[in-house]
């Protein structure tokens, strides 16, 4: 995957308790200077960096696993293209799933900040995860609507004054999973990556499902740690550790992961 580094500014959202405009809510978005980019390879977050003491065993793949990995890698390699009609329609579908009944004025609009994008053009934020990060968000919205809405609107738990931006966090989760599972390699270089490929061979949507689990787990960790905006990288690191532990348990499918129980449809 190419270098999709992000900028040095991060949009953070101060959540208001008042609801407005149908099913959406009002929030104020401010751009705060930061020392680390949230998106792409520029992340300073430990959760997306390979640890020096990581083992590098060699795993043989079955033909089915190899084929599934190659298909997933092709998805990962697709950059978001704002001129691609399919990509445009997926972005509109995401808006409609997030804010049903609220008309979107355009693919470039200040309305996108309500979802937690850094600016009025979401395509600039997809550099860190490519088109697959949009597909992940759309899969989440369609298959676990309640959890998606709860996270989008920050409806559960004792929230911080300064919250993580929902959509940008989602792109970071896609990127983190790609790194954690070693999905850009010809063969996985970690036990966690090899374990995931077993699930992928049995369920073509395994990556999208694991994304949903991870997003909900991240928010669960966020609340447990009483985190605020500046703690995001720490929360992501804790989320990765917990997810790795769960994937290494003796389970037969992703639905057996303890964190899967956090999801609601």
PDB file of C-alpha atoms in Angstrom:
ATOM      1  CA  UNK A   1       0.000   0.000   0.000  1.00  0.00           C
ATOM      2  CA  UNK A   2       1.333   3.408  -0.898  1.00  0.00           C
ATOM      3  CA  UNK A   3       2.224   6.149   1.530  1.00  0.00           C
ATOM      4  CA  UNK A   4      -1.033   7.724   2.576  1.00  0.00           C
ATOM      5  CA  UNK A   5       0.204  10.070   5.239  1.00  0.00           C
ATOM      6  CA  UNK A   6      -2.153  12.574   6.796  1.00  0.00           C
ATOM      7  CA  UNK A   7      -1.730  16.164   7.824  1.00  0.00           C
ATOM      8  CA  UNK A   8      -0.634  17.598  11.109  1.00  0.00           C
ATOM      9  CA  UNK A   9      -4.045  18.842  12.215  1.00  0.00           C
ATOM     10  CA  UNK A  10      -6.857  16.869  13.761  1.00  0.00           C
ATOM     11  CA  UNK A  11     -10.517  17.785  13.943  1.00  0.00           C
ATOM     12  CA  UNK A  12     -11.992  17.162  17.354  1.00  0.00           C
ATOM     13  CA  UNK A  13     -15.621  17.436  18.238  1.00  0.00           C
ATOM     14  CA  UNK A  14     -17.239  18.833  21.302  1.00  0.00           C
ATOM     15  CA  UNK A  15     -20.447  16.878  21.659  1.00  0.00           C
ATOM     16  CA  UNK A  16     -23.644  18.705  22.461  1.00  0.00           C
ATOM     17  CA  UNK A  17     -26.458  16.978  24.302  1.00  0.00           C
ATOM     18  CA  UNK A  18     -29.090  18.648  22.122  1.00  0.00           C
ATOM     19  CA  UNK A  19     -30.536  16.813  19.143  1.00  0.00           C
ATOM     20  CA  UNK A  20     -31.457  18.577  15.971  1.00  0.00           C
ATOM     21  CA  UNK A  21     -32.479  18.218  12.334  1.00  0.00           C
ATOM     22  CA  UNK A  22     -34.357  14.965  12.390  1.00  0.00           C
ATOM     23  CA  UNK A  23     -32.159  12.108  13.495  1.00  0.00           C
ATOM     24  CA  UNK A  24     -28.894  14.035  13.545  1.00  0.00           C
ATOM     25  CA  UNK A  25     -27.305  16.003  16.307  1.00  0.00           C
ATOM     26  CA  UNK A  26     -25.521  19.303  16.470  1.00  0.00           C
ATOM     27  CA  UNK A  27     -21.894  19.555  17.355  1.00  0.00           C
ATOM     28  CA  UNK A  28     -19.137  22.074  16.996  1.00  0.00           C
ATOM     29  CA  UNK A  29     -15.961  21.106  15.197  1.00  0.00           C
ATOM     30  CA  UNK A  30     -12.651  22.738  15.858  1.00  0.00           C
ATOM     31  CA  UNK A  31      -9.280  22.119  14.296  1.00  0.00           C
ATOM     32  CA  UNK A  32      -6.581  21.695  16.887  1.00  0.00           C
ATOM     33  CA  UNK A  33      -2.891  21.658  16.077  1.00  0.00           C
ATOM     34  CA  UNK A  34      -1.288  18.349  16.918  1.00  0.00           C
ATOM     35  CA  UNK A  35       2.184  16.886  16.857  1.00  0.00           C
ATOM     36  CA  UNK A  36       1.001  13.664  15.235  1.00  0.00           C
ATOM     37  CA  UNK A  37      -1.172  12.965  12.228  1.00  0.00           C
ATOM     38  CA  UNK A  38      -4.071  10.596  12.765  1.00  0.00           C
ATOM     39  CA  UNK A  39      -4.096   9.130   9.307  1.00  0.00           C
ATOM     40  CA  UNK A  40      -1.802   6.905   7.294  1.00  0.00           C
ATOM     41  CA  UNK A  41       1.798   5.985   7.848  1.00  0.00           C
ATOM     42  CA  UNK A  42       2.471   9.270   9.613  1.00  0.00           C
ATOM     43  CA  UNK A  43       0.813   7.926  12.737  1.00  0.00           C
ATOM     44  CA  UNK A  44       2.952   8.028  15.820  1.00  0.00           C
ATOM     45  CA  UNK A  45       0.528   5.691  17.567  1.00  0.00           C
ATOM     46  CA  UNK A  46       2.363   2.615  18.843  1.00  0.00           C
ATOM     47  CA  UNK A  47      -0.573   0.463  17.810  1.00  0.00           C
ATOM     48  CA  UNK A  48       0.361   0.656  14.127  1.00  0.00           C
ATOM     49  CA  UNK A  49       4.088   0.249  14.489  1.00  0.00           C
ATOM     50  CA  UNK A  50       5.756  -3.154  14.353  1.00  0.00           C
ATOM     51  CA  UNK A  51       7.348  -3.986  17.669  1.00  0.00           C
ATOM     52  CA  UNK A  52      11.017  -4.946  17.623  1.00  0.00           C
ATOM     53  CA  UNK A  53      10.362  -8.142  19.561  1.00  0.00           C
ATOM     54  CA  UNK A  54       7.602  -9.359  17.221  1.00  0.00           C
ATOM     55  CA  UNK A  55       8.173 -12.931  16.106  1.00  0.00           C
ATOM     56  CA  UNK A  56       8.482 -13.594  12.390  1.00  0.00           C
ATOM     57  CA  UNK A  57       7.482 -17.223  11.898  1.00  0.00           C
ATOM     58  CA  UNK A  58       6.613 -18.538   8.463  1.00  0.00           C
ATOM     59  CA  UNK A  59       3.108 -19.845   7.847  1.00  0.00           C
ATOM     60  CA  UNK A  60       2.024 -21.978   4.932  1.00  0.00           C
ATOM     61  CA  UNK A  61      -1.330 -21.008   3.488  1.00  0.00           C
ATOM     62  CA  UNK A  62      -3.926 -23.312   2.039  1.00  0.00           C
ATOM     63  CA  UNK A  63      -4.997 -22.472  -1.521  1.00  0.00           C
ATOM     64  CA  UNK A  64      -8.288 -21.124  -0.151  1.00  0.00           C
ATOM     65  CA  UNK A  65      -6.530 -18.897   2.372  1.00  0.00           C
ATOM     66  CA  UNK A  66      -4.115 -17.619  -0.246  1.00  0.00           C
ATOM     67  CA  UNK A  67      -6.961 -16.768  -2.617  1.00  0.00           C
ATOM     68  CA  UNK A  68      -8.934 -14.992   0.094  1.00  0.00           C
ATOM     69  CA  UNK A  69      -5.867 -13.015   1.168  1.00  0.00           C
ATOM     70  CA  UNK A  70      -5.204 -11.908  -2.398  1.00  0.00           C
ATOM     71  CA  UNK A  71      -8.799 -10.736  -2.812  1.00  0.00           C
ATOM     72  CA  UNK A  72      -8.568  -8.772   0.423  1.00  0.00           C
ATOM     73  CA  UNK A  73      -5.244  -7.281  -0.655  1.00  0.00           C
ATOM     74  CA  UNK A  74      -6.840  -6.094  -3.882  1.00  0.00           C
ATOM     75  CA  UNK A  75      -9.471  -4.323  -1.804  1.00  0.00           C
ATOM     76  CA  UNK A  76      -6.782  -2.756   0.364  1.00  0.00           C
ATOM     77  CA  UNK A  77      -4.919  -1.467  -2.682  1.00  0.00           C
ATOM     78  CA  UNK A  78      -7.913   0.506  -3.992  1.00  0.00           C
ATOM     79  CA  UNK A  79      -7.515   4.199  -3.225  1.00  0.00           C
ATOM     80  CA  UNK A  80     -10.625   6.310  -2.795  1.00  0.00           C
ATOM     81  CA  UNK A  81     -11.328   8.064  -6.103  1.00  0.00           C
ATOM     82  CA  UNK A  82     -13.669  11.039  -5.861  1.00  0.00           C
ATOM     83  CA  UNK A  83     -14.333  10.797  -9.624  1.00  0.00           C
ATOM     84  CA  UNK A  84     -15.422   7.136  -9.414  1.00  0.00           C
ATOM     85  CA  UNK A  85     -19.214   6.829  -9.519  1.00  0.00           C
ATOM     86  CA  UNK A  86     -19.163   3.653  -7.391  1.00  0.00           C
ATOM     87  CA  UNK A  87     -17.136   5.430  -4.728  1.00  0.00           C
ATOM     88  CA  UNK A  88     -19.430   8.447  -4.821  1.00  0.00           C
ATOM     89  CA  UNK A  89     -22.472   6.242  -4.369  1.00  0.00           C
ATOM     90  CA  UNK A  90     -20.855   4.412  -1.451  1.00  0.00           C
ATOM     91  CA  UNK A  91     -20.164   7.744   0.229  1.00  0.00           C
ATOM     92  CA  UNK A  92     -23.775   8.845  -0.259  1.00  0.00           C
ATOM     93  CA  UNK A  93     -24.942   5.485   1.071  1.00  0.00           C
ATOM     94  CA  UNK A  94     -22.839   6.023   4.192  1.00  0.00           C
ATOM     95  CA  UNK A  95     -24.467   9.405   4.776  1.00  0.00           C
ATOM     96  CA  UNK A  96     -27.961   7.958   4.322  1.00  0.00           C
ATOM     97  CA  UNK A  97     -27.190   5.139   6.750  1.00  0.00           C
ATOM     98  CA  UNK A  98     -25.756   7.536   9.320  1.00  0.00           C
ATOM     99  CA  UNK A  99     -28.403  10.246   9.031  1.00  0.00           C
ATOM    100  CA  UNK A 100     -31.562   8.717   7.547  1.00  0.00           C
ATOM    101  CA  UNK A 101     -34.040  11.372   6.538  1.00  0.00           C
ATOM    102  CA  UNK A 102     -31.471  14.172   6.452  1.00  0.00           C
ATOM    103  CA  UNK A 103     -30.694  15.299   2.914  1.00  0.00           C
ATOM    104  CA  UNK A 104     -27.034  15.696   2.014  1.00  0.00           C
ATOM    105  CA  UNK A 105     -26.329  18.908   0.124  1.00  0.00           C
ATOM    106  CA  UNK A 106     -23.313  17.473  -1.684  1.00  0.00           C
ATOM    107  CA  UNK A 107     -20.282  15.214  -1.541  1.00  0.00           C
ATOM    108  CA  UNK A 108     -18.347  18.287  -0.479  1.00  0.00           C
ATOM    109  CA  UNK A 109     -20.298  19.861   2.350  1.00  0.00           C
ATOM    110  CA  UNK A 110     -19.872  21.193   5.866  1.00  0.00           C
ATOM    111  CA  UNK A 111     -22.408  18.534   6.869  1.00  0.00           C
ATOM    112  CA  UNK A 112     -19.701  15.862   6.787  1.00  0.00           C
ATOM    113  CA  UNK A 113     -18.191  17.321   9.948  1.00  0.00           C
ATOM    114  CA  UNK A 114     -21.255  16.012  11.780  1.00  0.00           C
ATOM    115  CA  UNK A 115     -19.935  12.500  11.134  1.00  0.00           C
ATOM    116  CA  UNK A 116     -16.459  13.348  12.366  1.00  0.00           C
ATOM    117  CA  UNK A 117     -14.530  14.028   9.172  1.00  0.00           C
ATOM    118  CA  UNK A 118     -11.770  16.603   9.423  1.00  0.00           C
ATOM    119  CA  UNK A 119     -13.264  18.902   6.807  1.00  0.00           C
ATOM    120  CA  UNK A 120     -16.050  19.283   4.291  1.00  0.00           C
ATOM    121  CA  UNK A 121     -14.515  16.767   1.849  1.00  0.00           C
ATOM    122  CA  UNK A 122     -14.274  13.230   3.318  1.00  0.00           C
ATOM    123  CA  UNK A 123     -12.115  12.063   0.410  1.00  0.00           C
ATOM    124  CA  UNK A 124      -9.123  13.868   1.904  1.00  0.00           C
ATOM    125  CA  UNK A 125      -9.365  11.634   4.991  1.00  0.00           C
ATOM    126  CA  UNK A 126      -9.409   8.345   3.088  1.00  0.00           C
ATOM    127  CA  UNK A 127      -5.666   8.565   2.407  1.00  0.00           C
ATOM    128  CA  UNK A 128      -5.036   6.572   5.574  1.00  0.00           C
ATOM    129  CA  UNK A 129      -7.281   3.655   4.711  1.00  0.00           C
ATOM    130  CA  UNK A 130      -8.324   3.811   1.075  1.00  0.00           C
ATOM    131  CA  UNK A 131     -11.710   2.796  -0.272  1.00  0.00           C
ATOM    132  CA  UNK A 132     -11.839  -0.204   2.052  1.00  0.00           C
ATOM    133  CA  UNK A 133     -12.145   2.141   5.035  1.00  0.00           C
ATOM    134  CA  UNK A 134     -15.343   3.508   3.507  1.00  0.00           C
ATOM    135  CA  UNK A 135     -16.552  -0.034   2.860  1.00  0.00           C
ATOM    136  CA  UNK A 136     -15.835  -0.894   6.496  1.00  0.00           C
ATOM    137  CA  UNK A 137     -17.886   2.031   7.788  1.00  0.00           C
ATOM    138  CA  UNK A 138     -20.750   1.182   5.431  1.00  0.00           C
ATOM    139  CA  UNK A 139     -20.701  -2.487   6.476  1.00  0.00           C
ATOM    140  CA  UNK A 140     -20.832  -1.375  10.113  1.00  0.00           C
ATOM    141  CA  UNK A 141     -23.758   0.968   9.479  1.00  0.00           C
ATOM    142  CA  UNK A 142     -25.757  -1.667   7.606  1.00  0.00           C
ATOM    143  CA  UNK A 143     -25.101  -4.703   9.787  1.00  0.00           C
ATOM    144  CA  UNK A 144     -24.893  -3.274  13.306  1.00  0.00           C
ATOM    145  CA  UNK A 145     -27.075  -0.224  13.057  1.00  0.00           C
ATOM    146  CA  UNK A 146     -27.615   0.258  16.786  1.00  0.00           C
ATOM    147  CA  UNK A 147     -23.923   0.077  17.677  1.00  0.00           C
ATOM    148  CA  UNK A 148     -23.037   2.303  14.726  1.00  0.00           C
ATOM    149  CA  UNK A 149     -25.522   4.963  15.807  1.00  0.00           C
ATOM    150  CA  UNK A 150     -24.482   4.695  19.455  1.00  0.00           C
ATOM    151  CA  UNK A 151     -20.857   5.364  18.548  1.00  0.00           C
ATOM    152  CA  UNK A 152     -21.650   8.066  16.008  1.00  0.00           C
ATOM    153  CA  UNK A 153     -23.782   9.998  18.478  1.00  0.00           C
ATOM    154  CA  UNK A 154     -21.732   9.060  21.566  1.00  0.00           C
ATOM    155  CA  UNK A 155     -24.885   7.856  23.311  1.00  0.00           C
ATOM    156  CA  UNK A 156     -23.382   5.399  25.770  1.00  0.00           C
ATOM    157  CA  UNK A 157     -21.351   5.980  28.908  1.00  0.00           C
ATOM    158  CA  UNK A 158     -19.914   9.003  30.660  1.00  0.00           C
ATOM    159  CA  UNK A 159     -18.335  10.818  27.728  1.00  0.00           C
ATOM    160  CA  UNK A 160     -15.427  13.236  27.770  1.00  0.00           C
ATOM    161  CA  UNK A 161     -15.845  16.909  26.970  1.00  0.00           C
ATOM    162  CA  UNK A 162     -13.543  16.391  23.959  1.00  0.00           C
ATOM    163  CA  UNK A 163     -14.361  13.201  22.075  1.00  0.00           C
ATOM    164  CA  UNK A 164     -12.641  11.372  19.248  1.00  0.00           C
ATOM    165  CA  UNK A 165     -14.091  12.190  15.792  1.00  0.00           C
ATOM    166  CA  UNK A 166     -16.112   9.157  14.759  1.00  0.00           C
ATOM    167  CA  UNK A 167     -15.281   8.893  11.048  1.00  0.00           C
ATOM    168  CA  UNK A 168     -11.576   9.685  11.371  1.00  0.00           C
ATOM    169  CA  UNK A 169     -11.309   7.117  14.158  1.00  0.00           C
ATOM    170  CA  UNK A 170     -12.913   4.605  11.810  1.00  0.00           C
ATOM    171  CA  UNK A 171     -10.256   5.167   9.153  1.00  0.00           C
ATOM    172  CA  UNK A 172      -7.564   4.710  11.798  1.00  0.00           C
ATOM    173  CA  UNK A 173      -9.100   1.392  12.837  1.00  0.00           C
ATOM    174  CA  UNK A 174      -8.971   0.121   9.248  1.00  0.00           C
ATOM    175  CA  UNK A 175      -5.321   1.078   8.991  1.00  0.00           C
ATOM    176  CA  UNK A 176      -4.472  -0.443  12.367  1.00  0.00           C
ATOM    177  CA  UNK A 177      -6.074  -3.777  11.449  1.00  0.00           C
ATOM    178  CA  UNK A 178      -4.183  -3.949   8.143  1.00  0.00           C
ATOM    179  CA  UNK A 179      -0.933  -3.479  10.042  1.00  0.00           C
ATOM    180  CA  UNK A 180      -1.788  -5.762  12.955  1.00  0.00           C
ATOM    181  CA  UNK A 181      -2.829  -8.644  10.689  1.00  0.00           C
ATOM    182  CA  UNK A 182       0.142  -8.136   8.350  1.00  0.00           C
ATOM    183  CA  UNK A 183      -2.228  -8.090   5.389  1.00  0.00           C
ATOM    184  CA  UNK A 184       0.183  -6.501   2.936  1.00  0.00           C
ATOM    185  CA  UNK A 185       2.602  -9.426   3.131  1.00  0.00           C
ATOM    186  CA  UNK A 186       2.587 -12.415   0.784  1.00  0.00           C
ATOM    187  CA  UNK A 187       2.279 -14.565   3.892  1.00  0.00           C
ATOM    188  CA  UNK A 188       1.392 -13.443   7.412  1.00  0.00           C
ATOM    189  CA  UNK A 189       4.402 -12.895   9.639  1.00  0.00           C
ATOM    190  CA  UNK A 190       2.536 -13.232  12.924  1.00  0.00           C
ATOM    191  CA  UNK A 191       0.395 -15.846  14.627  1.00  0.00           C
ATOM    192  CA  UNK A 192      -2.442 -13.308  14.825  1.00  0.00           C
ATOM    193  CA  UNK A 193      -2.319 -12.769  11.069  1.00  0.00           C
ATOM    194  CA  UNK A 194      -2.274 -16.484  10.336  1.00  0.00           C
ATOM    195  CA  UNK A 195      -5.178 -17.046  12.720  1.00  0.00           C
ATOM    196  CA  UNK A 196      -7.233 -14.368  10.993  1.00  0.00           C
ATOM    197  CA  UNK A 197      -6.725 -15.979   7.585  1.00  0.00           C
ATOM    198  CA  UNK A 198      -8.437 -19.124   8.855  1.00  0.00           C
ATOM    199  CA  UNK A 199     -11.528 -17.035   9.595  1.00  0.00           C
ATOM    200  CA  UNK A 200     -11.229 -15.180   6.288  1.00  0.00           C
ATOM    201  CA  UNK A 201     -11.230 -18.442   4.336  1.00  0.00           C
ATOM    202  CA  UNK A 202     -14.535 -19.360   5.967  1.00  0.00           C
ATOM    203  CA  UNK A 203     -16.140 -15.907   5.850  1.00  0.00           C
ATOM    204  CA  UNK A 204     -15.390 -13.444   3.037  1.00  0.00           C
ATOM    205  CA  UNK A 205     -16.633 -10.600   5.255  1.00  0.00           C
ATOM    206  CA  UNK A 206     -14.311 -11.480   8.133  1.00  0.00           C
ATOM    207  CA  UNK A 207     -12.263  -8.294   7.825  1.00  0.00           C
ATOM    208  CA  UNK A 208     -15.375  -6.106   7.826  1.00  0.00           C
ATOM    209  CA  UNK A 209     -16.785  -8.009  10.800  1.00  0.00           C
ATOM    210  CA  UNK A 210     -13.525  -7.720  12.725  1.00  0.00           C
ATOM    211  CA  UNK A 211     -13.587  -3.999  11.973  1.00  0.00           C
ATOM    212  CA  UNK A 212     -16.992  -3.660  13.644  1.00  0.00           C
ATOM    213  CA  UNK A 213     -15.814  -5.624  16.663  1.00  0.00           C
ATOM    214  CA  UNK A 214     -12.687  -3.492  16.923  1.00  0.00           C
ATOM    215  CA  UNK A 215     -14.548  -0.192  16.680  1.00  0.00           C
ATOM    216  CA  UNK A 216     -16.903  -1.179  19.474  1.00  0.00           C
ATOM    217  CA  UNK A 217     -14.007  -2.550  21.542  1.00  0.00           C
ATOM    218  CA  UNK A 218     -12.094   0.708  21.070  1.00  0.00           C
ATOM    219  CA  UNK A 219     -15.028   2.724  22.384  1.00  0.00           C
ATOM    220  CA  UNK A 220     -15.426   0.306  25.288  1.00  0.00           C
ATOM    221  CA  UNK A 221     -11.753   0.849  26.161  1.00  0.00           C
ATOM    222  CA  UNK A 222     -12.221   4.595  25.730  1.00  0.00           C
ATOM    223  CA  UNK A 223     -14.957   4.682  28.338  1.00  0.00           C
ATOM    224  CA  UNK A 224     -13.166   2.305  30.708  1.00  0.00           C
ATOM    225  CA  UNK A 225     -10.062   4.497  30.594  1.00  0.00           C
ATOM    226  CA  UNK A 226     -12.079   7.727  30.997  1.00  0.00           C
ATOM    227  CA  UNK A 227     -10.232   8.935  27.924  1.00  0.00           C
ATOM    228  CA  UNK A 228     -10.329  12.265  26.159  1.00  0.00           C
ATOM    229  CA  UNK A 229      -9.039  13.467  22.778  1.00  0.00           C
ATOM    230  CA  UNK A 230      -5.343  13.439  23.666  1.00  0.00           C
ATOM    231  CA  UNK A 231      -5.617   9.821  24.874  1.00  0.00           C
ATOM    232  CA  UNK A 232      -6.685   8.392  21.526  1.00  0.00           C
ATOM    233  CA  UNK A 233      -3.351   6.763  20.675  1.00  0.00           C
ATOM    234  CA  UNK A 234      -3.160   5.181  24.133  1.00  0.00           C
ATOM    235  CA  UNK A 235      -6.656   3.772  23.726  1.00  0.00           C
ATOM    236  CA  UNK A 236      -5.820   2.373  20.289  1.00  0.00           C
ATOM    237  CA  UNK A 237      -2.739   0.671  21.700  1.00  0.00           C
ATOM    238  CA  UNK A 238      -4.821  -0.936  24.468  1.00  0.00           C
ATOM    239  CA  UNK A 239      -7.449  -1.973  21.915  1.00  0.00           C
ATOM    240  CA  UNK A 240      -4.877  -3.697  19.752  1.00  0.00           C
ATOM    241  CA  UNK A 241      -3.426  -5.612  22.714  1.00  0.00           C
ATOM    242  CA  UNK A 242      -6.868  -6.820  23.781  1.00  0.00           C
ATOM    243  CA  UNK A 243      -7.828  -7.811  20.249  1.00  0.00           C
ATOM    244  CA  UNK A 244      -4.606  -9.771  19.789  1.00  0.00           C
ATOM    245  CA  UNK A 245      -5.243 -11.647  23.037  1.00  0.00           C
ATOM    246  CA  UNK A 246      -8.760 -12.546  21.974  1.00  0.00           C
ATOM    247  CA  UNK A 247      -7.716 -13.705  18.506  1.00  0.00           C
ATOM    248  CA  UNK A 248      -5.178 -16.070  20.045  1.00  0.00           C
ATOM    249  CA  UNK A 249      -7.809 -17.818  22.128  1.00  0.00           C
ATOM    250  CA  UNK A 250      -9.146 -21.160  20.924  1.00  0.00           C
ATOM    251  CA  UNK A 251     -12.157 -19.942  18.963  1.00  0.00           C
ATOM    252  CA  UNK A 252     -13.779 -21.291  15.816  1.00  0.00           C
ATOM    253  CA  UNK A 253     -15.201 -18.048  14.396  1.00  0.00           C
ATOM    254  CA  UNK A 254     -15.078 -14.300  15.000  1.00  0.00           C
ATOM    255  CA  UNK A 255     -18.479 -14.424  16.654  1.00  0.00           C
ATOM    256  CA  UNK A 256     -16.788 -16.354  19.478  1.00  0.00           C
ATOM    257  CA  UNK A 257     -14.558 -13.404  20.355  1.00  0.00           C
ATOM    258  CA  UNK A 258     -15.500 -12.006  23.782  1.00  0.00           C
ATOM    259  CA  UNK A 259     -15.683  -8.485  22.306  1.00  0.00           C
ATOM    260  CA  UNK A 260     -18.258  -9.579  19.727  1.00  0.00           C
ATOM    261  CA  UNK A 261     -20.826  -9.521  22.544  1.00  0.00           C
ATOM    262  CA  UNK A 262     -20.412  -5.721  22.717  1.00  0.00           C
ATOM    263  CA  UNK A 263     -22.075  -5.322  19.320  1.00  0.00           C
ATOM    264  CA  UNK A 264     -25.795  -4.702  18.881  1.00  0.00           C
ATOM    265  CA  UNK A 265     -27.794  -4.841  15.699  1.00  0.00           C
TER     266      UNK A 265
END
